[in-house]
Short mmCIF file of C-alpha atoms and ligand atoms in Angstrom, two decimals:
data_model
loop_
_atom_site.label_atom_id
_atom_site.label_comp_id
_atom_site.label_asym_id
_atom_site.label_seq_id
_atom_site.Cartn_x
_atom_site.Cartn_y
_atom_site.Cartn_z
CA MET A 1 53.38 51.40 35.08
CA ARG A 2 51.12 53.43 32.80
CA LYS A 3 50.49 50.35 30.64
CA LYS A 4 49.42 48.37 33.73
CA ARG A 5 47.02 51.13 34.76
CA ASN A 6 45.45 51.12 31.28
CA ILE A 7 44.88 47.37 31.44
CA TRP A 8 43.14 47.75 34.83
CA LEU A 9 41.02 50.57 33.47
CA PHE A 10 40.01 48.42 30.51
CA VAL A 11 39.03 45.52 32.82
CA VAL A 12 36.98 47.81 35.06
CA VAL A 13 35.13 49.36 32.08
CA LEU A 14 34.47 45.91 30.62
CA LEU A 15 33.11 44.67 33.95
CA ALA A 16 30.90 47.75 34.31
CA ILE A 17 29.48 47.25 30.79
CA SER A 18 28.79 43.55 31.49
CA LEU A 19 27.05 44.37 34.77
CA LEU A 20 24.97 47.09 33.13
CA TYR A 21 23.94 44.74 30.31
CA ALA A 22 23.02 41.96 32.77
CA TRP A 23 20.98 44.45 34.83
CA TYR A 24 19.20 45.70 31.68
CA GLU A 25 18.40 42.16 30.47
CA ARG A 26 17.07 41.16 33.89
CA SER A 27 15.01 44.29 34.43
CA ILE A 28 13.20 44.08 31.06
CA SER A 29 12.50 40.37 31.45
CA GLU A 30 11.15 40.94 34.99
CA ASP A 31 9.00 43.85 33.93
CA GLY A 32 7.85 42.62 30.56
CA ILE A 33 5.52 40.13 29.00
CA VAL A 34 6.57 37.56 26.43
CA ILE A 35 4.43 36.74 23.42
CA HIS A 36 5.00 33.21 22.18
CA VAL A 37 3.82 32.55 18.64
CA ILE A 38 3.92 28.76 18.32
CA ASP A 39 4.44 27.13 14.94
CA VAL A 40 1.48 24.76 14.74
CA GLY A 41 1.36 24.56 10.94
CA GLN A 42 -1.84 25.77 9.26
CA ALA A 43 -3.45 26.87 12.53
CA ASP A 44 -3.20 29.43 15.34
CA CYS A 45 -1.71 29.15 18.82
CA ALA A 46 -0.13 31.95 20.85
CA VAL A 47 0.65 32.54 24.51
CA ILE A 48 1.07 35.78 26.41
CA GLU A 49 3.34 35.03 29.36
CA SER A 50 3.16 37.59 32.11
CA PRO A 51 4.58 37.66 35.65
CA ASP A 52 1.01 37.63 37.02
CA GLY A 53 -0.47 34.86 34.85
CA ASN A 54 -0.48 33.46 31.35
CA VAL A 55 -3.03 33.59 28.54
CA ILE A 56 -3.28 31.12 25.69
CA ILE A 57 -5.10 32.34 22.60
CA ASP A 58 -6.22 29.45 20.37
CA THR A 59 -4.64 26.04 20.57
CA GLY A 60 -3.71 24.71 17.09
CA THR A 61 -4.99 21.51 15.46
CA ASP A 62 -5.08 18.18 17.28
CA ALA A 63 -2.38 16.99 14.84
CA SER A 64 0.00 19.44 16.54
CA GLU A 65 -0.75 18.10 20.04
CA HIS A 66 2.80 16.91 20.72
CA ILE A 67 4.25 20.21 19.44
CA VAL A 68 2.03 22.34 21.68
CA ARG A 69 2.55 20.15 24.74
CA ALA A 70 6.35 20.05 24.28
CA TYR A 71 6.56 23.80 23.60
CA LEU A 72 4.51 24.76 26.66
CA GLN A 73 6.39 22.37 28.94
CA SER A 74 9.83 23.41 27.68
CA HIS A 75 9.01 27.07 28.36
CA GLY A 76 7.57 26.38 31.82
CA LEU A 77 4.07 27.43 30.72
CA THR A 78 2.11 25.04 32.93
CA SER A 79 -0.81 27.22 34.05
CA PHE A 80 -3.09 29.73 32.39
CA SER A 81 -5.27 32.40 33.94
CA TYR A 82 -7.25 32.43 30.70
CA MET A 83 -7.65 30.18 27.70
CA ILE A 84 -9.27 32.22 24.92
CA LEU A 85 -10.78 30.54 21.86
CA SER A 86 -11.47 32.85 18.93
CA HIS A 87 -13.99 30.52 17.24
CA PRO A 88 -14.69 26.78 17.24
CA HIS A 89 -12.86 25.64 14.09
CA ASP A 90 -10.52 22.67 14.47
CA ASP A 91 -7.39 24.67 13.64
CA HIS A 92 -8.07 26.97 16.62
CA ILE A 93 -9.46 24.63 19.29
CA GLY A 94 -7.71 21.35 18.35
CA ASN A 95 -5.77 21.08 21.61
CA ALA A 96 -8.17 22.85 23.95
CA ASP A 97 -9.18 19.53 25.55
CA MET A 98 -5.55 18.42 26.02
CA ILE A 99 -4.73 21.75 27.69
CA LEU A 100 -7.73 21.48 30.03
CA ARG A 101 -6.71 17.93 30.97
CA GLU A 102 -2.94 18.37 31.34
CA PHE A 103 -2.45 22.02 32.32
CA GLU A 104 -4.01 24.29 34.92
CA VAL A 105 -6.63 26.58 33.42
CA GLU A 106 -8.64 28.97 35.59
CA ARG A 107 -11.03 30.45 33.04
CA VAL A 108 -12.04 29.83 29.44
CA ILE A 109 -13.24 32.76 27.36
CA CYS A 110 -15.28 31.65 24.35
CA ALA A 111 -18.69 32.30 22.90
CA GLU A 112 -21.62 29.87 23.05
CA ASN A 113 -21.13 28.60 19.53
CA GLN A 114 -23.56 26.27 17.82
CA SER A 115 -20.86 24.16 16.24
CA GLU A 116 -21.53 20.43 15.94
CA THR A 117 -17.98 19.22 15.25
CA PRO A 118 -16.76 16.30 17.41
CA ILE A 119 -13.80 18.39 18.64
CA TRP A 120 -16.07 21.21 19.85
CA LEU A 121 -18.64 18.86 21.44
CA ASN A 122 -15.89 16.89 23.24
CA PHE A 123 -14.38 20.10 24.49
CA LEU A 124 -17.78 21.34 25.74
CA ARG A 125 -18.32 18.07 27.65
CA LEU A 126 -14.90 18.29 29.29
CA MET A 127 -15.40 21.96 30.11
CA GLU A 128 -18.77 21.21 31.75
CA GLU A 129 -17.21 18.42 33.85
CA GLN A 130 -14.52 20.76 35.15
CA ILE A 131 -17.06 23.54 35.80
CA LEU A 132 -19.20 21.11 37.86
CA CYS A 133 -16.13 20.20 39.93
CA GLY A 134 -15.53 23.89 40.56
CA ASP A 135 -12.17 23.79 38.78
CA LEU A 136 -13.04 26.07 35.87
CA VAL A 137 -15.04 29.18 35.01
CA TRP A 138 -16.55 29.71 31.54
CA VAL A 139 -16.57 33.39 30.66
CA LYS A 140 -18.99 34.13 27.81
CA PRO A 141 -17.60 37.35 26.38
CA ASP A 142 -19.56 40.52 25.78
CA ILE A 143 -18.43 43.57 23.84
CA GLY A 144 -16.57 45.90 26.21
CA ASP A 145 -15.60 43.22 28.74
CA VAL A 146 -12.20 43.97 30.24
CA PHE A 147 -9.98 41.48 32.06
CA TRP A 148 -6.77 42.33 33.89
CA ILE A 149 -3.78 40.15 34.66
CA GLY A 150 -1.44 42.44 36.57
CA ALA A 151 -0.61 45.22 34.13
CA LEU A 152 -1.86 43.27 31.10
CA ARG A 153 -5.27 44.47 29.93
CA ILE A 154 -7.51 42.33 27.73
CA GLU A 155 -10.56 43.93 26.10
CA VAL A 156 -13.27 42.26 24.04
CA LEU A 157 -13.79 44.66 21.11
CA MET A 158 -16.23 42.42 19.25
CA SER A 159 -18.00 39.25 20.26
CA PRO A 160 -20.44 37.15 18.28
CA SER A 161 -24.06 37.12 19.38
CA LYS A 162 -25.27 34.17 21.45
CA ASP A 163 -25.98 30.98 19.47
CA ASN A 164 -23.76 32.00 16.58
CA PRO A 165 -22.69 29.23 14.19
CA GLY A 166 -19.04 29.90 14.96
CA GLU A 167 -17.88 30.66 11.44
CA ASN A 168 -14.82 32.75 10.56
CA ASN A 169 -16.75 36.00 10.74
CA ASP A 170 -17.94 35.10 14.25
CA SER A 171 -14.37 35.29 15.55
CA LEU A 172 -13.73 37.19 18.76
CA LEU A 173 -11.84 40.44 18.28
CA LEU A 174 -9.56 41.13 21.23
CA ARG A 175 -7.26 43.97 22.08
CA THR A 176 -4.49 43.50 24.62
CA ASP A 177 -2.44 46.35 26.08
CA TYR A 178 0.70 46.33 28.15
CA GLY A 179 2.10 49.76 28.93
CA ASP A 180 2.27 51.62 25.62
CA CYS A 181 2.22 48.40 23.56
CA SER A 182 -1.03 47.35 21.96
CA MET A 183 -2.00 44.10 20.23
CA LEU A 184 -5.00 42.99 18.19
CA TRP A 185 -6.12 39.35 17.94
CA THR A 186 -8.48 38.63 15.08
CA GLY A 187 -9.03 34.86 14.81
CA ASP A 188 -10.16 34.17 11.24
CA ALA A 189 -12.32 37.30 10.77
CA GLU A 190 -12.90 38.10 7.10
CA HIS A 191 -13.93 41.23 5.19
CA LYS A 192 -17.58 41.15 6.36
CA ALA A 193 -16.48 41.12 10.02
CA GLU A 194 -13.83 43.78 9.33
CA GLU A 195 -16.52 46.09 7.93
CA ALA A 196 -18.48 45.61 11.16
CA PHE A 197 -15.34 46.36 13.20
CA LEU A 198 -14.78 49.56 11.24
CA SER A 199 -18.34 50.79 11.68
CA ASN A 200 -18.64 49.87 15.38
CA ILE A 201 -15.22 50.48 16.90
CA PRO A 202 -13.47 53.87 17.10
CA VAL A 203 -10.38 53.87 14.86
CA GLU A 204 -8.14 54.76 17.82
CA ARG A 205 -9.09 51.46 19.48
CA LEU A 206 -8.23 49.51 16.32
CA CYS A 207 -4.87 51.20 15.74
CA VAL A 208 -2.25 48.92 17.34
CA ASP A 209 1.45 48.05 17.28
CA PHE A 210 1.02 44.29 16.86
CA LEU A 211 -1.55 42.51 14.68
CA LYS A 212 -2.22 38.79 14.66
CA VAL A 213 -3.16 38.76 10.98
CA ALA A 214 -6.58 37.18 10.44
CA HIS A 215 -7.21 33.84 8.74
CA HIS A 216 -3.57 32.84 8.28
CA GLY A 217 -2.92 35.68 5.84
CA GLY A 218 -5.77 34.82 3.44
CA SER A 219 -6.75 37.60 1.03
CA GLY A 220 -10.40 37.38 2.16
CA SER A 221 -9.22 39.11 5.34
CA SER A 222 -7.02 42.15 6.07
CA SER A 223 -8.78 44.53 3.69
CA GLU A 224 -7.02 47.75 2.73
CA SER A 225 -9.48 49.85 4.76
CA PHE A 226 -9.10 47.63 7.83
CA LEU A 227 -5.30 47.75 7.66
CA GLN A 228 -5.40 51.52 7.11
CA ALA A 229 -7.20 51.74 10.47
CA VAL A 230 -5.00 49.23 12.30
CA ARG A 231 -1.63 50.27 10.80
CA PRO A 232 0.38 47.64 12.70
CA GLN A 233 4.14 48.01 12.92
CA LEU A 234 4.40 44.28 13.42
CA ALA A 235 2.19 41.77 11.61
CA VAL A 236 2.26 38.13 12.64
CA ILE A 237 0.98 35.41 10.32
CA SER A 238 0.47 31.86 11.56
CA CYS A 239 0.36 29.41 8.64
CA GLY A 240 1.80 26.09 7.50
CA GLN A 241 4.81 25.72 5.25
CA ASP A 242 3.65 25.16 1.63
CA ASN A 243 0.04 24.91 2.78
CA SER A 244 -2.61 23.95 0.22
CA PHE A 245 -4.47 27.28 0.63
CA GLY A 246 -1.50 29.29 -0.60
CA HIS A 247 -1.54 31.32 2.66
CA PRO A 248 -0.40 33.94 3.14
CA HIS A 249 -1.74 35.37 -0.11
CA GLU A 250 0.39 37.85 -2.06
CA GLU A 251 -2.37 40.48 -1.91
CA THR A 252 -2.36 40.34 1.90
CA LEU A 253 1.41 40.70 2.06
CA ARG A 254 1.27 43.68 -0.33
CA ARG A 255 -1.47 45.35 1.72
CA LEU A 256 0.54 44.86 4.93
CA GLU A 257 3.68 46.24 3.31
CA ALA A 258 1.68 49.23 2.05
CA VAL A 259 0.93 50.26 5.65
CA GLY A 260 4.57 49.74 6.66
CA SER A 261 4.19 46.51 8.63
CA GLN A 262 7.13 44.28 9.37
CA ILE A 263 5.85 40.75 8.75
CA TYR A 264 6.68 37.67 10.78
CA ARG A 265 5.45 34.26 9.61
CA THR A 266 5.53 30.89 11.31
CA ASP A 267 6.00 29.11 7.96
CA LEU A 268 9.27 31.04 7.45
CA HIS A 269 10.43 31.82 10.99
CA GLY A 270 9.04 28.85 12.94
CA SER A 271 7.98 29.50 16.53
CA PHE A 272 9.19 32.80 17.89
CA ARG A 273 9.03 34.91 21.04
CA LEU A 274 8.65 38.65 21.39
CA LEU A 275 9.41 40.51 24.57
CA CYS A 276 7.23 43.52 25.25
CA ASN A 277 8.56 45.77 27.99
CA GLY A 278 5.69 48.23 27.80
CA LYS A 279 7.50 50.50 25.35
CA GLU A 280 8.66 48.31 22.49
CA PHE A 281 8.71 44.79 21.12
CA LEU A 282 11.99 42.91 21.00
CA LEU A 283 12.40 39.67 19.07
CA LEU A 284 13.91 37.25 21.58
CA SER A 285 14.26 34.17 19.44
CA SER A 286 13.04 32.40 16.40
CA VAL A 287 13.78 28.85 15.24
CA HIS A 288 15.13 29.88 11.85
CA GLU A 289 16.77 33.20 12.63
CA ASN A 290 19.21 34.48 15.20
CA ALA A 291 18.44 38.09 14.42
CA ARG A 292 17.45 40.39 17.26
CA SER A 293 15.14 43.12 16.05
CA VAL A 294 13.36 45.88 17.87
CA TRP A 295 10.02 47.49 16.96
CA ARG A 296 9.11 50.75 18.62
ZN1 LIG B 1 -8.06 29.27 11.06
#
């Protein structure tokens, strides 16, 4: 009789634990945002998925078109409140035209660059067509601009002046916040831009939990003084496997380790997703690892 009671007790406890776990999983996924870092080789492409709208930040090279399309479709990411382009280099805007054509985009945030590349000029033409039809708004960012998508806050910390040539150092610097979690998006900004960030932006605005490491981990970016200000717990590097630039450079990795950053790289981990519930980041999945890690 006693043995039977113990078995019932065990079943009830097990059921309660399962229900609690299911409730926890559902509540954080309903409340949180998911950051998708998409493996597009030697390029950048990330999505912030939120219950109130999605943001895509850079779009990879045109060579990765099928990867980006398949990734977005397989994760149900069919519409974007904002498409943000850090600067007009091919490895950041390569699929911007495909996304405008095949996905729903409400607004594009990018500077009025003076780039003459065919990819940029094609994209401008397409953007102007959609603006004329009333389907799209072009937001030309200014320093201090703030955009909200539900509880997700996007702030332009640094924006290039009008008619900039769109080089690496003209990259947009964005900060995104969700609850207590903060993220910094740097495009390909190099040391010269970082010096400007340090002299123009209060250190407390630069200090974040998550850093999209600039310029694919190249040593011409992520200076010691910049990283000392940012001090990210989580550093994300988007670069191609065995790329010809040798990215990420050893010096960059050492500087990130020196400030205590945990480093995630698309060349090693493939595409991965991070859940941010407003308090911490949780690694949901990566192509090459099954590990579940938490950063607070
Ligand atoms: Zn780049």
